[in-house]
PDB file of C-alpha atoms (C1' of nucleotides) in Angstrom:
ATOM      1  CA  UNK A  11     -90.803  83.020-105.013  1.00  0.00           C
ATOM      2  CA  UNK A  12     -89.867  86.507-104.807  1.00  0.00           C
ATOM      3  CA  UNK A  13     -93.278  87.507-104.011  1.00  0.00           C
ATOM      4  CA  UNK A  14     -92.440  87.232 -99.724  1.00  0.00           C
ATOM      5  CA  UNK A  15     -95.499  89.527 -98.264  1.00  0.00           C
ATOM      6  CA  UNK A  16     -95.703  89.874 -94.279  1.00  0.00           C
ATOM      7  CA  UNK A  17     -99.590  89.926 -93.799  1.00  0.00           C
ATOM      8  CA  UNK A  18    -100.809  86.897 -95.718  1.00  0.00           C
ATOM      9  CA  UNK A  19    -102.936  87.791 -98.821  1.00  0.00           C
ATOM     10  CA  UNK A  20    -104.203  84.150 -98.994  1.00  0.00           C
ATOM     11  CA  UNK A  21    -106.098  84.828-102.364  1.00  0.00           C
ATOM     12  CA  UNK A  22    -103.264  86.081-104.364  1.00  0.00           C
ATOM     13  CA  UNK A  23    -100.900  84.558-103.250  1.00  0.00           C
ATOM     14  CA  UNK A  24    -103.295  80.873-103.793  1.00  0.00           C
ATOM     15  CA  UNK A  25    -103.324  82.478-107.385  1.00  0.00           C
ATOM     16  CA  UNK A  26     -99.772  82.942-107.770  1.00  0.00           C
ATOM     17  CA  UNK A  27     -98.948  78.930-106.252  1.00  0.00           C
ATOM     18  CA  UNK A  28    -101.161  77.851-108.702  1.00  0.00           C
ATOM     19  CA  UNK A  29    -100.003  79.650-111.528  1.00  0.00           C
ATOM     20  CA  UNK A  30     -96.604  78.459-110.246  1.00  0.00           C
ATOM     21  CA  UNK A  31     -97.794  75.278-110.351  1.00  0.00           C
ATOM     22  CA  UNK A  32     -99.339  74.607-113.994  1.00  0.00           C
ATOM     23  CA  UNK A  33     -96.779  73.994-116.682  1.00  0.00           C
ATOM     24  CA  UNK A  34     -94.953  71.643-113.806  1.00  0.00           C
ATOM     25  CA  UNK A  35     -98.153  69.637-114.001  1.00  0.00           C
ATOM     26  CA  UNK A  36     -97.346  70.130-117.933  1.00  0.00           C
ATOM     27  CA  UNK A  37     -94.022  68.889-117.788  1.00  0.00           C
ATOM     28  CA  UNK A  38     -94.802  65.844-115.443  1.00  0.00           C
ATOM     29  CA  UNK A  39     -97.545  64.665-117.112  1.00  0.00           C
ATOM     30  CA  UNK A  40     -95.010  63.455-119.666  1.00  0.00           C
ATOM     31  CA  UNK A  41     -92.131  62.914-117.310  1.00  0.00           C
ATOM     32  CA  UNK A  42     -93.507  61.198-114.214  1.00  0.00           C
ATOM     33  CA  UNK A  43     -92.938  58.182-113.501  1.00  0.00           C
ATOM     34  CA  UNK A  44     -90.183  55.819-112.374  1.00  0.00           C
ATOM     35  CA  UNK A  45     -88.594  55.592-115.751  1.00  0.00           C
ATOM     36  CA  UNK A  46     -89.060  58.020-118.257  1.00  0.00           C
ATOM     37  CA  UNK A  47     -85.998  60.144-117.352  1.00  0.00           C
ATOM     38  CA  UNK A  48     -83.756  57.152-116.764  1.00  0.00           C
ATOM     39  CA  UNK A  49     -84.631  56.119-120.294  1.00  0.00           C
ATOM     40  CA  UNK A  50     -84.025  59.552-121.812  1.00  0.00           C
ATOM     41  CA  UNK A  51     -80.999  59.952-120.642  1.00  0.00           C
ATOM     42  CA  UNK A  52     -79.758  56.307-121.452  1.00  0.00           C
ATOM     43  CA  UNK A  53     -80.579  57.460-124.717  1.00  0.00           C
ATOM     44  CA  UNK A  54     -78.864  60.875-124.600  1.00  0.00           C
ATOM     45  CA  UNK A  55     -75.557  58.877-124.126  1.00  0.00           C
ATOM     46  CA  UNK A  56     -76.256  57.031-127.424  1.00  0.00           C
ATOM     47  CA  UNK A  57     -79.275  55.484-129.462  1.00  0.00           C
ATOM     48  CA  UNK A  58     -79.898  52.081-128.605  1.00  0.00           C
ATOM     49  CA  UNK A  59     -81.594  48.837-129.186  1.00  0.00           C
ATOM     50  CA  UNK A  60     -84.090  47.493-127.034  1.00  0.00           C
ATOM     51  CA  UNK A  61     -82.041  44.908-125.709  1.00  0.00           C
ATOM     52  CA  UNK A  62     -79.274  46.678-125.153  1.00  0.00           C
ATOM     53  CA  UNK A  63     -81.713  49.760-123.564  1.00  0.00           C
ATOM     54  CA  UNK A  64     -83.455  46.938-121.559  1.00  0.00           C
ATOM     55  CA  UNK A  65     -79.809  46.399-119.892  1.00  0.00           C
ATOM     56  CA  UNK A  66     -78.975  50.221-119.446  1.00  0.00           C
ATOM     57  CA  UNK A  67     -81.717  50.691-118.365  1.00  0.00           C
ATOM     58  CA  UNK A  68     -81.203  48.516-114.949  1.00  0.00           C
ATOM     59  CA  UNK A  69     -84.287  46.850-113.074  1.00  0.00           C
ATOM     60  CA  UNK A  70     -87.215  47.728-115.821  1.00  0.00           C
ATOM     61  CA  UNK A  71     -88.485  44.790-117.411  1.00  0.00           C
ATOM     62  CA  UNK A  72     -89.262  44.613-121.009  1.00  0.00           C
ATOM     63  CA  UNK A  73     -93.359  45.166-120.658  1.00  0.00           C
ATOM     64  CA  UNK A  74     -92.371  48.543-118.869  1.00  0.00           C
ATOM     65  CA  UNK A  75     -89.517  49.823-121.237  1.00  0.00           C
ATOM     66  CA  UNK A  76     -91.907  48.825-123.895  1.00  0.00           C
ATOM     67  CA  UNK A  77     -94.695  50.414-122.558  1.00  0.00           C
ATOM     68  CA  UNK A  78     -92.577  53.837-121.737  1.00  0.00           C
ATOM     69  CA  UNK A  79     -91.039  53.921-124.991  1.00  0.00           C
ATOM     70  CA  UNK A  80     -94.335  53.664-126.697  1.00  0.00           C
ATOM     71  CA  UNK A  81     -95.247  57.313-124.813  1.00  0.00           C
ATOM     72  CA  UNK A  82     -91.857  58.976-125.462  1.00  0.00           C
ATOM     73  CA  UNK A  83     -92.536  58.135-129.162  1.00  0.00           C
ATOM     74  CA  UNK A  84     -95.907  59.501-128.680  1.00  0.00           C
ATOM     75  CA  UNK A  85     -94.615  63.132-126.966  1.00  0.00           C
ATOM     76  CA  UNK A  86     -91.663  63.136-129.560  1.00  0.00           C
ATOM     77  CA  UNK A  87     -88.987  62.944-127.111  1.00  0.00           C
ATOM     78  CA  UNK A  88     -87.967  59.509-128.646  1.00  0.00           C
ATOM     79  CA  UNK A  89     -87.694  58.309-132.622  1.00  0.00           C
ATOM     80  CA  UNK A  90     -88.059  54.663-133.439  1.00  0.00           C
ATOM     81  CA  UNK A  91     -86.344  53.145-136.356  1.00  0.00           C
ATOM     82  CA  UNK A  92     -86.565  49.898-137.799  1.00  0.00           C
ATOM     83  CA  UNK A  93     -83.944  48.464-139.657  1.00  0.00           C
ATOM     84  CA  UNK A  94     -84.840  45.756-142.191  1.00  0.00           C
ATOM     85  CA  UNK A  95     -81.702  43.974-141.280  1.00  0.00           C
ATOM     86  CA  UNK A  96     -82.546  40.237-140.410  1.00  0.00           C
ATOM     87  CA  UNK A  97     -83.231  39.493-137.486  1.00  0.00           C
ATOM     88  CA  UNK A  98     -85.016  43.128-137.803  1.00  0.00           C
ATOM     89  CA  UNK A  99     -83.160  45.256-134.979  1.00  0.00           C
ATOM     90  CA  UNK A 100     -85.081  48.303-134.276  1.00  0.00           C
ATOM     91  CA  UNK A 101     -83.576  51.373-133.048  1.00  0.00           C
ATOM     92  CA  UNK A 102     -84.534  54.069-130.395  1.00  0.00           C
ATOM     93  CA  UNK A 103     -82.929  57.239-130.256  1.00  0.00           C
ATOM     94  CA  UNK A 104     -83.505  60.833-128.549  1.00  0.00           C
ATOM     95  CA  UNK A 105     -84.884  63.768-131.064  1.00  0.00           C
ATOM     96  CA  UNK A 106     -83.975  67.203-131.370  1.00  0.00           C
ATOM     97  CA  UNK A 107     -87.252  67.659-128.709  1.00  0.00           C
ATOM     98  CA  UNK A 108     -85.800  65.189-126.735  1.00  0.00           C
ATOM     99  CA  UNK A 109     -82.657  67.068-126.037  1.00  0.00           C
ATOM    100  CA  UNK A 110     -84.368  70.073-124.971  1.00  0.00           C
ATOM    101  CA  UNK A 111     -84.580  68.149-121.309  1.00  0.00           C
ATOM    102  CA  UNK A 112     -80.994  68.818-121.149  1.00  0.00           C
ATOM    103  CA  UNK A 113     -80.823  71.607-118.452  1.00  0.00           C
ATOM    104  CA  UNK A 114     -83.957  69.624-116.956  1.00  0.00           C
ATOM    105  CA  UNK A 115     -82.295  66.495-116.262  1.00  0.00           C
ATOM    106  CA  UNK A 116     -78.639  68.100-115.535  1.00  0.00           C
ATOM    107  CA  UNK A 117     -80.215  70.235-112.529  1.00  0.00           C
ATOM    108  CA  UNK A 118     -81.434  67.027-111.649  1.00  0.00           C
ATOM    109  CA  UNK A 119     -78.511  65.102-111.256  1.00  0.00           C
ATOM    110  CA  UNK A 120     -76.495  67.677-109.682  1.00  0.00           C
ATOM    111  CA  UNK A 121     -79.127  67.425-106.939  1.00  0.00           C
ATOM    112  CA  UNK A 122     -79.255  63.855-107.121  1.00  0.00           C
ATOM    113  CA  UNK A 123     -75.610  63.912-106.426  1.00  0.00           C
ATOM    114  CA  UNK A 124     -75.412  66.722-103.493  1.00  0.00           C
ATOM    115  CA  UNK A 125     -78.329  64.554-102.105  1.00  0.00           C
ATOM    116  CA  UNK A 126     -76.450  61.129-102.099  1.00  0.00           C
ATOM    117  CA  UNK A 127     -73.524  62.786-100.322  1.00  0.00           C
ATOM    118  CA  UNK A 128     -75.429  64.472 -98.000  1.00  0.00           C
ATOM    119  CA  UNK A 129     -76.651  60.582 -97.483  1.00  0.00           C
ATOM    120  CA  UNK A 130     -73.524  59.456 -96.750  1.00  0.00           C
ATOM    121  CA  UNK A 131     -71.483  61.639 -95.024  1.00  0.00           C
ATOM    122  CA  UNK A 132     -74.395  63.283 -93.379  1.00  0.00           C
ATOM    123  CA  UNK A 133     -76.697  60.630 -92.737  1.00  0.00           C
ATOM    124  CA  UNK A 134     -78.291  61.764 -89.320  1.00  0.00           C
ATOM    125  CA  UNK A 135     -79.670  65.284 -90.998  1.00  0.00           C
ATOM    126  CA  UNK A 136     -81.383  63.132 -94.046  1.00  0.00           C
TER     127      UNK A 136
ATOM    128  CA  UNK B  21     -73.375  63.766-123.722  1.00  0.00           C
ATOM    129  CA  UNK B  22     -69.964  64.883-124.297  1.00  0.00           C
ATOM    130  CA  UNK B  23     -68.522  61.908-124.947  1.00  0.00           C
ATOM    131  CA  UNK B  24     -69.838  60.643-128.449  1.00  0.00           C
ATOM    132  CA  UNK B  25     -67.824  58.486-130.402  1.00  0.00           C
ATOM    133  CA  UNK B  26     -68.002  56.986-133.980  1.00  0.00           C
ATOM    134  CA  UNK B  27     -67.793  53.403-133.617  1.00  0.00           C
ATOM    135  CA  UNK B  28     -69.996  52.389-131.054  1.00  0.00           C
ATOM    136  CA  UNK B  29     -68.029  50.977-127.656  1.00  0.00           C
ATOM    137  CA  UNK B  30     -70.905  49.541-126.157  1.00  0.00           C
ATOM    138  CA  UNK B  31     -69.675  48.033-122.529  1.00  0.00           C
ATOM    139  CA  UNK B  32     -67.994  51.897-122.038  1.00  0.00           C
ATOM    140  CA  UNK B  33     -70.888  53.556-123.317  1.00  0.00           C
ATOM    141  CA  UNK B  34     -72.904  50.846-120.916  1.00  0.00           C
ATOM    142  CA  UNK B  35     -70.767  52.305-117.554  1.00  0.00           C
ATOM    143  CA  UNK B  36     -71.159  55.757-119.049  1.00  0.00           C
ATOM    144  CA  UNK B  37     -74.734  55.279-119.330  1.00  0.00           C
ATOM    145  CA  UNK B  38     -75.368  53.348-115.935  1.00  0.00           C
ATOM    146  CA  UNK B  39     -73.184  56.446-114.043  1.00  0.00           C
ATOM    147  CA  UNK B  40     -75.559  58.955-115.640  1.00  0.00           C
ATOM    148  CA  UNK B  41     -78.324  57.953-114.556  1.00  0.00           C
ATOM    149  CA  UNK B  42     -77.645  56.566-110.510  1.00  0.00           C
ATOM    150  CA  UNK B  43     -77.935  60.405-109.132  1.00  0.00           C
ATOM    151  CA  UNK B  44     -81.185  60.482-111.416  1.00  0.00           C
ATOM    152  CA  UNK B  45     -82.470  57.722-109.880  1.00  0.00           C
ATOM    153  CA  UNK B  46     -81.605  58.868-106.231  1.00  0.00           C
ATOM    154  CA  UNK B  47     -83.289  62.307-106.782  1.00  0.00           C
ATOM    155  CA  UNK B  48     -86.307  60.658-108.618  1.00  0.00           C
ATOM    156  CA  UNK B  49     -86.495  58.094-105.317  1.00  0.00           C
ATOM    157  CA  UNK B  50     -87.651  61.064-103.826  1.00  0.00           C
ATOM    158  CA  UNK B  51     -89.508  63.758-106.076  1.00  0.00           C
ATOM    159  CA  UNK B  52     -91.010  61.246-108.212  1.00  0.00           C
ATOM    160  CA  UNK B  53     -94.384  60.794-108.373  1.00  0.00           C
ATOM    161  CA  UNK B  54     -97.662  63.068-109.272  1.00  0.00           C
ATOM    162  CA  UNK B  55     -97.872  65.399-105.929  1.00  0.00           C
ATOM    163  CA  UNK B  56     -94.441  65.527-104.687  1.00  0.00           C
ATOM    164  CA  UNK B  57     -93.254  68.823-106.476  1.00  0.00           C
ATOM    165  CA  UNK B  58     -96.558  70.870-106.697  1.00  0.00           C
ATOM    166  CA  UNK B  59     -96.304  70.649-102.790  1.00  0.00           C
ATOM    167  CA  UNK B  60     -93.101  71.834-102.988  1.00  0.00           C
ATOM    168  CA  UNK B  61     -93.728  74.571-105.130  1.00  0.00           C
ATOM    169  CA  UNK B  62     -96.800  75.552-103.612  1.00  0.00           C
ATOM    170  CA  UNK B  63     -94.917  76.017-100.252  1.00  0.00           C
ATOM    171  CA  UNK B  64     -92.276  78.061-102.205  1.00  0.00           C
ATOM    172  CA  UNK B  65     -94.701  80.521-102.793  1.00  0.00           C
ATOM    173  CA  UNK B  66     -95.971  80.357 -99.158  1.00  0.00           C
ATOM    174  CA  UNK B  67     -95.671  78.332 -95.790  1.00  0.00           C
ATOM    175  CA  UNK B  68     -99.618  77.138 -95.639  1.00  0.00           C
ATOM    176  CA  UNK B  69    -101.891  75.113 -92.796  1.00  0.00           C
ATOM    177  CA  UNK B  70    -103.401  71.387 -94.322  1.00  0.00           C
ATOM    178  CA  UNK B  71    -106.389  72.751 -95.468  1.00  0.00           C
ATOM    179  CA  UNK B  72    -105.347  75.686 -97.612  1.00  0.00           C
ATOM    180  CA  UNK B  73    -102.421  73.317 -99.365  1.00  0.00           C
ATOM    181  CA  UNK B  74    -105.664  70.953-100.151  1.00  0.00           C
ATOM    182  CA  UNK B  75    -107.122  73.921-101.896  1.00  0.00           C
ATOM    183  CA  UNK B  76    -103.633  75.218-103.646  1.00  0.00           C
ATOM    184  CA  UNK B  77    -102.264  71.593-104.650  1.00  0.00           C
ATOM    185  CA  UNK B  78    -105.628  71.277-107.289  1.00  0.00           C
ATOM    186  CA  UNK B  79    -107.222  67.887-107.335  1.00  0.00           C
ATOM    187  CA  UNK B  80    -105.084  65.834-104.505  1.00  0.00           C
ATOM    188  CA  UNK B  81    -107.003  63.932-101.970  1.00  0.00           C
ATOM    189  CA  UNK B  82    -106.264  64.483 -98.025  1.00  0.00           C
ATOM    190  CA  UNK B  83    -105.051  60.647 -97.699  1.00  0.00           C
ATOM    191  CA  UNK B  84    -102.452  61.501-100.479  1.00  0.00           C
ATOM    192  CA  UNK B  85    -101.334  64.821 -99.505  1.00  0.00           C
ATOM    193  CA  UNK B  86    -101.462  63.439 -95.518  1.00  0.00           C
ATOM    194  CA  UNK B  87     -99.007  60.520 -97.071  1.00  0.00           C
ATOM    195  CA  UNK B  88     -96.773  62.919 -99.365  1.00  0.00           C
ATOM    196  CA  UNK B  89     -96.038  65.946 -96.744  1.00  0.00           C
ATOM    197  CA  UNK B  90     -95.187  62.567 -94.222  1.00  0.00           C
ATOM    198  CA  UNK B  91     -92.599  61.354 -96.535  1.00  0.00           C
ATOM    199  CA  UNK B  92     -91.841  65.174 -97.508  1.00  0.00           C
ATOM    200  CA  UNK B  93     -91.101  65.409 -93.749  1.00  0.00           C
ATOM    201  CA  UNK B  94     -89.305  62.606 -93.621  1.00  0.00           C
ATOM    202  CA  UNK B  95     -86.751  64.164 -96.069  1.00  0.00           C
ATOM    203  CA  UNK B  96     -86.226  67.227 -94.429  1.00  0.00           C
ATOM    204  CA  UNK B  97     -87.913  69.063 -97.481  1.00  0.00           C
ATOM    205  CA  UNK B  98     -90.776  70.202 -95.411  1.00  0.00           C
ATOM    206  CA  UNK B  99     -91.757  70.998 -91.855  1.00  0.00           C
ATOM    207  CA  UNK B 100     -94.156  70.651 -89.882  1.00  0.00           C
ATOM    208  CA  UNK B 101     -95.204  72.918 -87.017  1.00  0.00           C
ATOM    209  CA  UNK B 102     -98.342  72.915 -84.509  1.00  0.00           C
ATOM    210  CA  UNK B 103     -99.707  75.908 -83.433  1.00  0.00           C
ATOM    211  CA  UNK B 104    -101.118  75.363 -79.786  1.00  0.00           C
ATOM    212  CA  UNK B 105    -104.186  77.009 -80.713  1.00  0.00           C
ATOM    213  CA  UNK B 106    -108.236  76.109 -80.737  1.00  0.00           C
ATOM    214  CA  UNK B 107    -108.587  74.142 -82.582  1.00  0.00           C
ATOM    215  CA  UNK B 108    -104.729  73.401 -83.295  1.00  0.00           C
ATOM    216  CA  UNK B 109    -103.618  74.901 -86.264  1.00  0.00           C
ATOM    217  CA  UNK B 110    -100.368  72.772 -88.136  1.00  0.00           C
ATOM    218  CA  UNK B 111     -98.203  74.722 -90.601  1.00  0.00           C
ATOM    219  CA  UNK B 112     -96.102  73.281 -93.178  1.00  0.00           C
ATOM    220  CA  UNK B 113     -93.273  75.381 -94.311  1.00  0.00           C
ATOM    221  CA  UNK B 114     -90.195  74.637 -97.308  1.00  0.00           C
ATOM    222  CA  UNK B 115     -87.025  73.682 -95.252  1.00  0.00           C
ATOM    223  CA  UNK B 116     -83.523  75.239 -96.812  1.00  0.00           C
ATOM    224  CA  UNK B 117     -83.244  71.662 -97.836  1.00  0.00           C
ATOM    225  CA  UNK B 118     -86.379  72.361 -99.587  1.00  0.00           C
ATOM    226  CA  UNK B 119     -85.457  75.563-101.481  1.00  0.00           C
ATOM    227  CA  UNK B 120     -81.988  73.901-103.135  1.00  0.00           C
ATOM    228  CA  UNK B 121     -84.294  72.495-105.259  1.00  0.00           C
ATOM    229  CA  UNK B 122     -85.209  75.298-106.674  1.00  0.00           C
ATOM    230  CA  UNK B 123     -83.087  75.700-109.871  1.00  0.00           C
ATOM    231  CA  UNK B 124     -84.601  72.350-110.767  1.00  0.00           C
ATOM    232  CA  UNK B 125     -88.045  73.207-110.369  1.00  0.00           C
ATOM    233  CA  UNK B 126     -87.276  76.321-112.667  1.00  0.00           C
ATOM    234  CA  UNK B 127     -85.905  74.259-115.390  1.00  0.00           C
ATOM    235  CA  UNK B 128     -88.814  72.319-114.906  1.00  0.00           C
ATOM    236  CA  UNK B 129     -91.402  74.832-115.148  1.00  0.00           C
ATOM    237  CA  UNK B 130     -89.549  76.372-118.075  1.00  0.00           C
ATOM    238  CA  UNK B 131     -89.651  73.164-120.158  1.00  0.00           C
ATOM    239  CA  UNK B 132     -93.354  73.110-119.418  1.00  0.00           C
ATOM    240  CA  UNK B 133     -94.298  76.798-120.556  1.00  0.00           C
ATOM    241  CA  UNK B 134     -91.930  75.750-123.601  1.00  0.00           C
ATOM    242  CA  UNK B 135     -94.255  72.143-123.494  1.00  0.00           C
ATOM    243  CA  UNK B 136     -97.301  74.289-123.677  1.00  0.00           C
ATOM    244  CA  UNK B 137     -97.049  76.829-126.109  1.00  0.00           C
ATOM    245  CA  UNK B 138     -96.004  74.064-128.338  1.00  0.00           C
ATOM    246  CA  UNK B 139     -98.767  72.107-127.683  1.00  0.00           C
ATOM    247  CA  UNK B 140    -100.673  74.986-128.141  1.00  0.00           C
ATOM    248  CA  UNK B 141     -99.353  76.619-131.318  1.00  0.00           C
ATOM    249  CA  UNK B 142     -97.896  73.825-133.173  1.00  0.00           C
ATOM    250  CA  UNK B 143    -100.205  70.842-132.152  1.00  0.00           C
ATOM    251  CA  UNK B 144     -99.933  68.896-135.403  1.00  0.00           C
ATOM    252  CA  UNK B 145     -96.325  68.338-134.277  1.00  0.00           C
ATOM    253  CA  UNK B 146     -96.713  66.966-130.711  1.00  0.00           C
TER     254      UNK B 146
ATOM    255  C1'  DG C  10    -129.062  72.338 -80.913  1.00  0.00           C
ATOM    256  C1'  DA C  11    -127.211  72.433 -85.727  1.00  0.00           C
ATOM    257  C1'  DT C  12    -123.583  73.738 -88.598  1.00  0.00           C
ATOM    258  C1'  DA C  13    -118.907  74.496 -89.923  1.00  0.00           C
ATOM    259  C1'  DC C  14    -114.235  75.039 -89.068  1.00  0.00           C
ATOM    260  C1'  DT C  15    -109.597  72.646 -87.651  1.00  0.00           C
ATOM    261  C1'  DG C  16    -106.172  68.220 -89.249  1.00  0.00           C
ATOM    262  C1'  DG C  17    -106.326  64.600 -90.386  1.00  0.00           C
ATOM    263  C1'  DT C  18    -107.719  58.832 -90.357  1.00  0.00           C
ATOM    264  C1'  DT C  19    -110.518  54.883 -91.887  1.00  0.00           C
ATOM    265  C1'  DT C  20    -112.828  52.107 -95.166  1.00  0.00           C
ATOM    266  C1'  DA C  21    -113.685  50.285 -99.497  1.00  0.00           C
ATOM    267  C1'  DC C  22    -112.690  50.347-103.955  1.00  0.00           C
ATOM    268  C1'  DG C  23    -110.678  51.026-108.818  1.00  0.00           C
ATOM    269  C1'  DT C  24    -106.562  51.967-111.594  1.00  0.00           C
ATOM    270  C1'  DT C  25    -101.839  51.914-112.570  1.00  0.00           C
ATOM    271  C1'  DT C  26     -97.511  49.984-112.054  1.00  0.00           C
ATOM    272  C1'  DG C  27     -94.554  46.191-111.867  1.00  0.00           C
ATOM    273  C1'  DT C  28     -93.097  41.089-111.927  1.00  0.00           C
ATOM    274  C1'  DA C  29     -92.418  36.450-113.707  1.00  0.00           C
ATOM    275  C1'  DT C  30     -93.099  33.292-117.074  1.00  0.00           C
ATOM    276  C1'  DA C  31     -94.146  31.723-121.433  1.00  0.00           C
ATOM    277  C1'  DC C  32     -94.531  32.620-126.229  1.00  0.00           C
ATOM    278  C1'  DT C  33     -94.124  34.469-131.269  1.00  0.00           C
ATOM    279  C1'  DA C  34     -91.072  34.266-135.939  1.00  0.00           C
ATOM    280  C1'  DG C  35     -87.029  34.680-138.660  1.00  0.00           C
ATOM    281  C1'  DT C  36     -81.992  33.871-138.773  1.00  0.00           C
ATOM    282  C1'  DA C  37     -77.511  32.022-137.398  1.00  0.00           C
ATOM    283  C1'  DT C  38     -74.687  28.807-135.011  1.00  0.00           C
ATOM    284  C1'  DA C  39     -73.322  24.127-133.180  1.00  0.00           C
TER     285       DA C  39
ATOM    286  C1'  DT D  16     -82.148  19.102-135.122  1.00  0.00           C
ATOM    287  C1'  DA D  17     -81.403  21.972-131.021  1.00  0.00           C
ATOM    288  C1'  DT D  18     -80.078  26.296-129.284  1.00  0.00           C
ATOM    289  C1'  DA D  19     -79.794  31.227-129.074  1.00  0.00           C
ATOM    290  C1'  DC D  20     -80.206  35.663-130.868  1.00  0.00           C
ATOM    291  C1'  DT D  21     -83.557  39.553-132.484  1.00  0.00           C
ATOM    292  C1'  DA D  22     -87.995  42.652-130.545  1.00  0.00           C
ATOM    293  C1'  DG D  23     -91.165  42.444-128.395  1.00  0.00           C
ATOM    294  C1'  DT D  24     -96.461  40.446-126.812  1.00  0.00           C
ATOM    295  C1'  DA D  25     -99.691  37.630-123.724  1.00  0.00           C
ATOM    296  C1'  DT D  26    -101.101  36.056-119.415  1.00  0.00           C
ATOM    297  C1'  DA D  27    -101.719  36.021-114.612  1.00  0.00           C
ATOM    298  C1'  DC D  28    -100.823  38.015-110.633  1.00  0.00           C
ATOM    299  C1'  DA D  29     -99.218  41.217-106.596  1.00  0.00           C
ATOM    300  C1'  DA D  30     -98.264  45.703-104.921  1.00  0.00           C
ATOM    301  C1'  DA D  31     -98.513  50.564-105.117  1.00  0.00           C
ATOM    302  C1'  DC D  32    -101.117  54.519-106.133  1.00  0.00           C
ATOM    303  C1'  DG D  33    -105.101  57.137-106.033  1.00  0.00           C
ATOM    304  C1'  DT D  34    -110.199  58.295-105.109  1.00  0.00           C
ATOM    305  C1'  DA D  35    -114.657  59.128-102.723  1.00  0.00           C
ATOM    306  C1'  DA D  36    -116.987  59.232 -98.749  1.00  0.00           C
ATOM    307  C1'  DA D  37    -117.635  58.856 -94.006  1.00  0.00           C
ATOM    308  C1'  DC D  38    -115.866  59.799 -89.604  1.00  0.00           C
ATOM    309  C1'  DC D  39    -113.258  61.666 -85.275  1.00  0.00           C
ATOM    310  C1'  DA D  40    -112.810  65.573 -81.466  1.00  0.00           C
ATOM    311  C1'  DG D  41    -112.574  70.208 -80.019  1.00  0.00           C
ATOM    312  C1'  DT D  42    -114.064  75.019 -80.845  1.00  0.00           C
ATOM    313  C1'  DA D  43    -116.798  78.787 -82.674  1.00  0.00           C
ATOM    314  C1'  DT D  44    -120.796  80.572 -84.914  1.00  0.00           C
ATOM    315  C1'  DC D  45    -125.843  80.854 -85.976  1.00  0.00           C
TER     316       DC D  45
END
DNA sequence: GATACTGGTTTACGTTTGTATACTAGTATA
DNA sequence: TATACTAGTATACAAACGTAAACCAGTATC
């Protein structure tokens, strides 16, 4: 970003985007998607069963959360436990990998929340 | 995150939860999706014509990034200029809308370098 | 005249995402 | 016995996302 030449030096500075652009790629490969970071951070506010995620969670539907959960568990952002109560209620929390979206996802929301009141009390610049 | 308590109070945990996540949602309404932020970025490094963000933005297709930089537009995130030359050259540039999202794309690209060297060094536990 | 550049659009197609409904089994309640 | 809870899975389908390839006009180069 702070690489601002006057001529343009297409070559490097095609180089430097994409260099830029690489471990973003890396990040939303895991992240993308309409629900990944909704889920995390349901979870960051306290582990949860899937029912109870499924209603956090609003407007997923349980083939979805299921499906999503599955990857988080795969990337090690999520931990599934089973609990051999009966009926068996199974678990999901965030892991110590998990949390290490923090700053991620609370950049985010600030955004999220300049955005929605530029929305509303600016709504003819948006 | 703050707010963790030893019993668990579901229905305030539930509002807590729901809260969290509705500026998520609104700033993922917009950024989510594969191409979204590697345009972005790549016009943070420089403004750039159609062609040349084809070549930076690795692996899009014209019809997507067409569609994307339309709905980028749309936001105010990019902008679009034509050149009256021959042939007519069109230049897409970052808005100052654009750039406030900057401290999120950092975070971002931090977690993925971080995403990457683990991957990369400690394999076994990703 | 043929080729290649410009910024896209069109067509046809495959994959992913998402929805609604029904269903499983084991336990508790009415 | 019937119902509802638990955590999902199975099925069928629609919509969104994404891809490859061809195509447009207007200009410049070979």
């Amino acid at each position: 970003m702070e690489a601002v030449i006057e001529k343009p030096v297409i070559k490097q500075d095609r180089n430097l985007c994409i260099t830029h652009i690489l471990p973003i790629r890396d990040a939303l490969d895991i992240l993308s998607g309409k629900w990944k970071i909704p889920i995390i951070v349901a979870l960051c506010v306290h582990k949860r069963r899937f029912k109870e995620l499924h209603r956090d969670v609003q407007g997923i539907t349980a083939k979805m959360l299921s499906k999503e959960l599955k990857e988080l568990e795969m990337n090690k952002l999520v931990k599934r436990t089973v609990h051999d109560t009966s009926p068996v209620t199974v678990e999901y929390s965030i892991t110590e990998y998990g949390h290490s979206l923090t700053p991620v996802i609370n950049e985010l929301r600030d955004w999220g929340m300049k955005h929605r009141d530029k929305i509303i009390y600016h709504p003819e610049e948006v």
